[in-house]
């Protein structure tokens, strides 16, 4: 290749640099000289400079630029007051179903009727017991008035709602009881009068004997003196003395009889007073017991009426019936089983979202939210904006359905169904309610209303940060956690 070196020498020799060849001249040179004479392409330098420029711009933007920090939460659209679940208090048999899914109902309207045979019988029994207790109070009140000297018949005042036949029975029982007491007292009064008359008779006899004894005593004394003077007959003296002794014995017997009569009279008077006192005490005790029964049966009647009323399941609010679970007349329902829900009318819709533990510390009331409605693709129909209304203060396990009923209730009252939907190991979350700025979306040229139960993905703006912080945060985690594994 000496000729190549010679040519190179001509280019760089003492004679000075050769002028740059034109493009057409270079094209006719040998291949090696063509490569040497062709200048380097500027594209490489341009690409390198562009990369460096973009890197510099990106680094500057990552330092100066900020992006939103988003907490993503899933949830559902619910009424602001939540849907109202209709449940029976106790087991029962369905006798009538008055509504279907989608029906509009008003507050208090009967929805489902349960068999009320047992509860009606219990209510009637309690009502009968209460009526009887009230009649007992009226009867005993009249008897108490009779004790005070008032007419019993006039004092008897039966309740206005009492059955006439029961009133007549109670009136007859009152008069009979009062008559029996009067007869008992009258019998004692008669015995007392007899003893008093007997005592008076004995007193008269005693007075006669006392006077007779005085005369006989004088006769005995006179006959003794005559006999001492030998004028009298001893036999007559002895006969007179015998009459005196007999009269004295009779006087002693009459005095004993008088004491017995007085003692018997006093005993009878005591019995009379005791009978009157016992009768009064018994009437008062029975009146207190009857009043207590009235109070107890009144409360029992309230409970019985409540149980009877609960056999008719009514709408708690005006709204639309959904999720009707009872479809068979004669079917059995269980306590707390969700039979249907009522979506209230004229209440605003909100989103009930589940906030993860890792995000709850940054979610606060008033933060802006963008929501993607699962039913309507957000890339085509747009987002719905809103703001956070409130956040729960405690975590809850995701057992409750965000529409207002538990999974067990949605499964027809089967608690195992709820356990299958949400296993015990489910991570607790915090509930947040989000207000919607609008409740419609423009879908294919017309407004489409958002409805209860639609699934939503909420993106809550919790703050802003530099782009470089976002890019370097994974590296920071790796550096912190690296070389620590087991």
PDB file of C-alpha atoms in Angstrom, residues 106-243:
ATOM      1  CA  UNK A 106     -95.224   4.800  51.451  1.00  0.00           C
ATOM      2  CA  UNK A 107     -94.140   4.931  55.072  1.00  0.00           C
ATOM      3  CA  UNK A 108     -96.291   2.611  57.199  1.00  0.00           C
ATOM      4  CA  UNK A 109     -97.643   0.598  54.269  1.00  0.00           C
ATOM      5  CA  UNK A 110     -98.081  -3.129  54.972  1.00  0.00           C
ATOM      6  CA  UNK A 111     -95.494  -5.157  53.076  1.00  0.00           C
ATOM      7  CA  UNK A 112     -95.577  -8.715  54.443  1.00  0.00           C
ATOM      8  CA  UNK A 113     -98.107 -10.266  56.833  1.00  0.00           C
ATOM      9  CA  UNK A 114     -97.071 -13.048  59.215  1.00  0.00           C
ATOM     10  CA  UNK A 115     -99.397 -15.517  60.938  1.00  0.00           C
ATOM     11  CA  UNK A 116    -100.779 -13.804  64.051  1.00  0.00           C
ATOM     12  CA  UNK A 117    -102.828 -16.649  65.548  1.00  0.00           C
ATOM     13  CA  UNK A 118    -100.557 -17.205  68.542  1.00  0.00           C
ATOM     14  CA  UNK A 119     -99.876 -13.544  69.181  1.00  0.00           C
ATOM     15  CA  UNK A 120    -103.583 -12.698  68.904  1.00  0.00           C
ATOM     16  CA  UNK A 121    -104.440 -15.410  71.432  1.00  0.00           C
ATOM     17  CA  UNK A 122    -101.765 -14.131  73.805  1.00  0.00           C
ATOM     18  CA  UNK A 123    -103.024 -10.588  73.395  1.00  0.00           C
ATOM     19  CA  UNK A 124    -106.641 -11.613  74.060  1.00  0.00           C
ATOM     20  CA  UNK A 125    -105.607 -13.546  77.175  1.00  0.00           C
ATOM     21  CA  UNK A 126    -103.690 -10.581  78.563  1.00  0.00           C
ATOM     22  CA  UNK A 127    -106.582  -8.241  77.726  1.00  0.00           C
ATOM     23  CA  UNK A 128    -109.017 -10.541  79.572  1.00  0.00           C
ATOM     24  CA  UNK A 129    -106.714 -10.673  82.601  1.00  0.00           C
ATOM     25  CA  UNK A 130    -106.458  -6.888  82.566  1.00  0.00           C
ATOM     26  CA  UNK A 131    -110.243  -6.470  82.335  1.00  0.00           C
ATOM     27  CA  UNK A 132    -110.736  -8.855  85.258  1.00  0.00           C
ATOM     28  CA  UNK A 133    -108.111  -7.050  87.313  1.00  0.00           C
ATOM     29  CA  UNK A 134    -109.812  -3.712  86.645  1.00  0.00           C
ATOM     30  CA  UNK A 135    -113.174  -5.171  87.704  1.00  0.00           C
ATOM     31  CA  UNK A 136    -111.534  -6.481  90.877  1.00  0.00           C
ATOM     32  CA  UNK A 137    -110.256  -2.974  91.579  1.00  0.00           C
ATOM     33  CA  UNK A 138    -113.757  -1.566  91.070  1.00  0.00           C
ATOM     34  CA  UNK A 139    -115.269  -4.264  93.304  1.00  0.00           C
ATOM     35  CA  UNK A 140    -112.767  -3.783  96.119  1.00  0.00           C
ATOM     36  CA  UNK A 141    -113.009  -0.001  95.872  1.00  0.00           C
ATOM     37  CA  UNK A 142    -116.769  -0.295  96.415  1.00  0.00           C
ATOM     38  CA  UNK A 143    -116.220  -2.594  99.403  1.00  0.00           C
ATOM     39  CA  UNK A 144    -113.782  -0.106 100.889  1.00  0.00           C
ATOM     40  CA  UNK A 145    -116.402   2.602 100.462  1.00  0.00           C
ATOM     41  CA  UNK A 146    -118.903   0.340 102.238  1.00  0.00           C
ATOM     42  CA  UNK A 147    -116.521   0.034 105.186  1.00  0.00           C
ATOM     43  CA  UNK A 148    -116.493   3.824 105.367  1.00  0.00           C
ATOM     44  CA  UNK A 149    -120.302   3.826 105.558  1.00  0.00           C
ATOM     45  CA  UNK A 150    -121.126   4.596 101.925  1.00  0.00           C
ATOM     46  CA  UNK A 151    -123.601   2.536  99.888  1.00  0.00           C
ATOM     47  CA  UNK A 152    -121.703  -0.262  98.158  1.00  0.00           C
ATOM     48  CA  UNK A 153    -124.001  -0.441  95.143  1.00  0.00           C
ATOM     49  CA  UNK A 154    -123.592   3.262  94.428  1.00  0.00           C
ATOM     50  CA  UNK A 155    -119.820   3.117  94.931  1.00  0.00           C
ATOM     51  CA  UNK A 156    -119.347   0.316  92.378  1.00  0.00           C
ATOM     52  CA  UNK A 157    -118.031   1.923  89.152  1.00  0.00           C
ATOM     53  CA  UNK A 158    -117.081  -0.587  86.452  1.00  0.00           C
ATOM     54  CA  UNK A 159    -114.615   0.307  83.647  1.00  0.00           C
ATOM     55  CA  UNK A 160    -116.330   1.703  80.571  1.00  0.00           C
ATOM     56  CA  UNK A 161    -114.828  -0.914  78.233  1.00  0.00           C
ATOM     57  CA  UNK A 162    -115.730  -3.912  80.419  1.00  0.00           C
ATOM     58  CA  UNK A 163    -118.093  -6.557  79.064  1.00  0.00           C
ATOM     59  CA  UNK A 164    -121.630  -6.177  80.518  1.00  0.00           C
ATOM     60  CA  UNK A 165    -121.779  -9.801  81.653  1.00  0.00           C
ATOM     61  CA  UNK A 166    -118.506  -9.431  83.533  1.00  0.00           C
ATOM     62  CA  UNK A 167    -119.746  -6.180  85.087  1.00  0.00           C
ATOM     63  CA  UNK A 168    -122.889  -7.874  86.364  1.00  0.00           C
ATOM     64  CA  UNK A 169    -120.889 -10.749  87.794  1.00  0.00           C
ATOM     65  CA  UNK A 170    -118.534  -8.370  89.550  1.00  0.00           C
ATOM     66  CA  UNK A 171    -121.456  -6.305  90.884  1.00  0.00           C
ATOM     67  CA  UNK A 172    -123.178  -9.442  92.211  1.00  0.00           C
ATOM     68  CA  UNK A 173    -119.946 -10.665  93.803  1.00  0.00           C
ATOM     69  CA  UNK A 174    -119.472  -7.267  95.450  1.00  0.00           C
ATOM     70  CA  UNK A 175    -122.952  -7.209  96.928  1.00  0.00           C
ATOM     71  CA  UNK A 176    -122.681 -10.844  98.034  1.00  0.00           C
ATOM     72  CA  UNK A 177    -119.343 -10.272  99.765  1.00  0.00           C
ATOM     73  CA  UNK A 178    -120.660  -7.138 101.474  1.00  0.00           C
ATOM     74  CA  UNK A 179    -123.839  -8.985 102.538  1.00  0.00           C
ATOM     75  CA  UNK A 180    -121.815 -11.882 103.954  1.00  0.00           C
ATOM     76  CA  UNK A 181    -119.769  -9.466 106.019  1.00  0.00           C
ATOM     77  CA  UNK A 182    -122.887  -7.729 107.250  1.00  0.00           C
ATOM     78  CA  UNK A 183    -124.455 -11.082 108.178  1.00  0.00           C
ATOM     79  CA  UNK A 184    -121.351 -12.111 110.086  1.00  0.00           C
ATOM     80  CA  UNK A 185    -121.283  -8.848 112.016  1.00  0.00           C
ATOM     81  CA  UNK A 186    -125.038  -9.040 112.627  1.00  0.00           C
ATOM     82  CA  UNK A 187    -124.697 -12.554 114.068  1.00  0.00           C
ATOM     83  CA  UNK A 188    -122.021 -11.346 116.449  1.00  0.00           C
ATOM     84  CA  UNK A 189    -124.158  -8.339 117.381  1.00  0.00           C
ATOM     85  CA  UNK A 190    -127.063 -10.689 118.154  1.00  0.00           C
ATOM     86  CA  UNK A 191    -124.893 -12.838 120.408  1.00  0.00           C
ATOM     87  CA  UNK A 192    -123.588  -9.724 122.142  1.00  0.00           C
ATOM     88  CA  UNK A 193    -127.153  -8.535 122.696  1.00  0.00           C
ATOM     89  CA  UNK A 194    -128.094 -11.914 124.170  1.00  0.00           C
ATOM     90  CA  UNK A 195    -125.199 -11.803 126.603  1.00  0.00           C
ATOM     91  CA  UNK A 196    -126.049  -8.237 127.517  1.00  0.00           C
ATOM     92  CA  UNK A 197    -129.700  -9.217 128.172  1.00  0.00           C
ATOM     93  CA  UNK A 198    -128.570 -12.201 130.187  1.00  0.00           C
ATOM     94  CA  UNK A 199    -126.350  -9.963 132.292  1.00  0.00           C
ATOM     95  CA  UNK A 200    -129.225  -7.552 132.848  1.00  0.00           C
ATOM     96  CA  UNK A 201    -131.502 -10.410 133.863  1.00  0.00           C
ATOM     97  CA  UNK A 202    -128.898 -11.668 136.292  1.00  0.00           C
ATOM     98  CA  UNK A 203    -128.576  -8.175 137.711  1.00  0.00           C
ATOM     99  CA  UNK A 204    -132.319  -8.049 138.388  1.00  0.00           C
ATOM    100  CA  UNK A 205    -132.240 -11.462 140.018  1.00  0.00           C
ATOM    101  CA  UNK A 206    -129.242 -10.453 142.082  1.00  0.00           C
ATOM    102  CA  UNK A 207    -131.034  -7.349 143.310  1.00  0.00           C
ATOM    103  CA  UNK A 208    -134.073  -9.406 144.326  1.00  0.00           C
ATOM    104  CA  UNK A 209    -131.901 -11.925 146.151  1.00  0.00           C
ATOM    105  CA  UNK A 210    -130.039  -9.172 147.930  1.00  0.00           C
ATOM    106  CA  UNK A 211    -133.286  -7.666 149.202  1.00  0.00           C
ATOM    107  CA  UNK A 212    -134.659 -11.106 150.138  1.00  0.00           C
ATOM    108  CA  UNK A 213    -131.490 -11.940 152.068  1.00  0.00           C
ATOM    109  CA  UNK A 214    -131.803  -8.757 154.076  1.00  0.00           C
ATOM    110  CA  UNK A 215    -135.371  -9.689 155.086  1.00  0.00           C
ATOM    111  CA  UNK A 216    -134.446 -13.280 155.879  1.00  0.00           C
ATOM    112  CA  UNK A 217    -131.525 -12.100 157.963  1.00  0.00           C
ATOM    113  CA  UNK A 218    -133.899  -9.958 160.039  1.00  0.00           C
ATOM    114  CA  UNK A 219    -136.334 -12.855 160.432  1.00  0.00           C
ATOM    115  CA  UNK A 220    -133.572 -15.185 161.601  1.00  0.00           C
ATOM    116  CA  UNK A 221    -132.445 -12.624 164.167  1.00  0.00           C
ATOM    117  CA  UNK A 222    -135.988 -12.099 165.461  1.00  0.00           C
ATOM    118  CA  UNK A 223    -136.677 -15.833 165.750  1.00  0.00           C
ATOM    119  CA  UNK A 224    -133.396 -16.325 167.602  1.00  0.00           C
ATOM    120  CA  UNK A 225    -134.395 -13.746 170.195  1.00  0.00           C
ATOM    121  CA  UNK A 226    -137.874 -15.295 170.577  1.00  0.00           C
ATOM    122  CA  UNK A 227    -136.355 -18.709 170.969  1.00  0.00           C
ATOM    123  CA  UNK A 228    -133.946 -17.412 173.585  1.00  0.00           C
ATOM    124  CA  UNK A 229    -136.938 -15.960 175.439  1.00  0.00           C
ATOM    125  CA  UNK A 230    -138.619 -19.353 175.041  1.00  0.00           C
ATOM    126  CA  UNK A 231    -141.427 -17.846 173.021  1.00  0.00           C
ATOM    127  CA  UNK A 232    -140.425 -19.095 169.648  1.00  0.00           C
ATOM    128  CA  UNK A 233    -140.425 -22.427 167.860  1.00  0.00           C
ATOM    129  CA  UNK A 234    -136.994 -23.837 167.082  1.00  0.00           C
ATOM    130  CA  UNK A 235    -138.258 -25.509 163.925  1.00  0.00           C
ATOM    131  CA  UNK A 236    -139.429 -22.206 162.505  1.00  0.00           C
ATOM    132  CA  UNK A 237    -136.076 -20.694 163.367  1.00  0.00           C
ATOM    133  CA  UNK A 238    -134.233 -23.420 161.532  1.00  0.00           C
ATOM    134  CA  UNK A 239    -136.474 -23.179 158.469  1.00  0.00           C
ATOM    135  CA  UNK A 240    -135.921 -19.438 158.267  1.00  0.00           C
ATOM    136  CA  UNK A 241    -132.191 -19.856 158.657  1.00  0.00           C
ATOM    137  CA  UNK A 242    -132.202 -22.490 155.887  1.00  0.00           C
ATOM    138  CA  UNK A 243    -133.972 -20.072 153.510  1.00  0.00           C
TER     139      UNK A 243
END
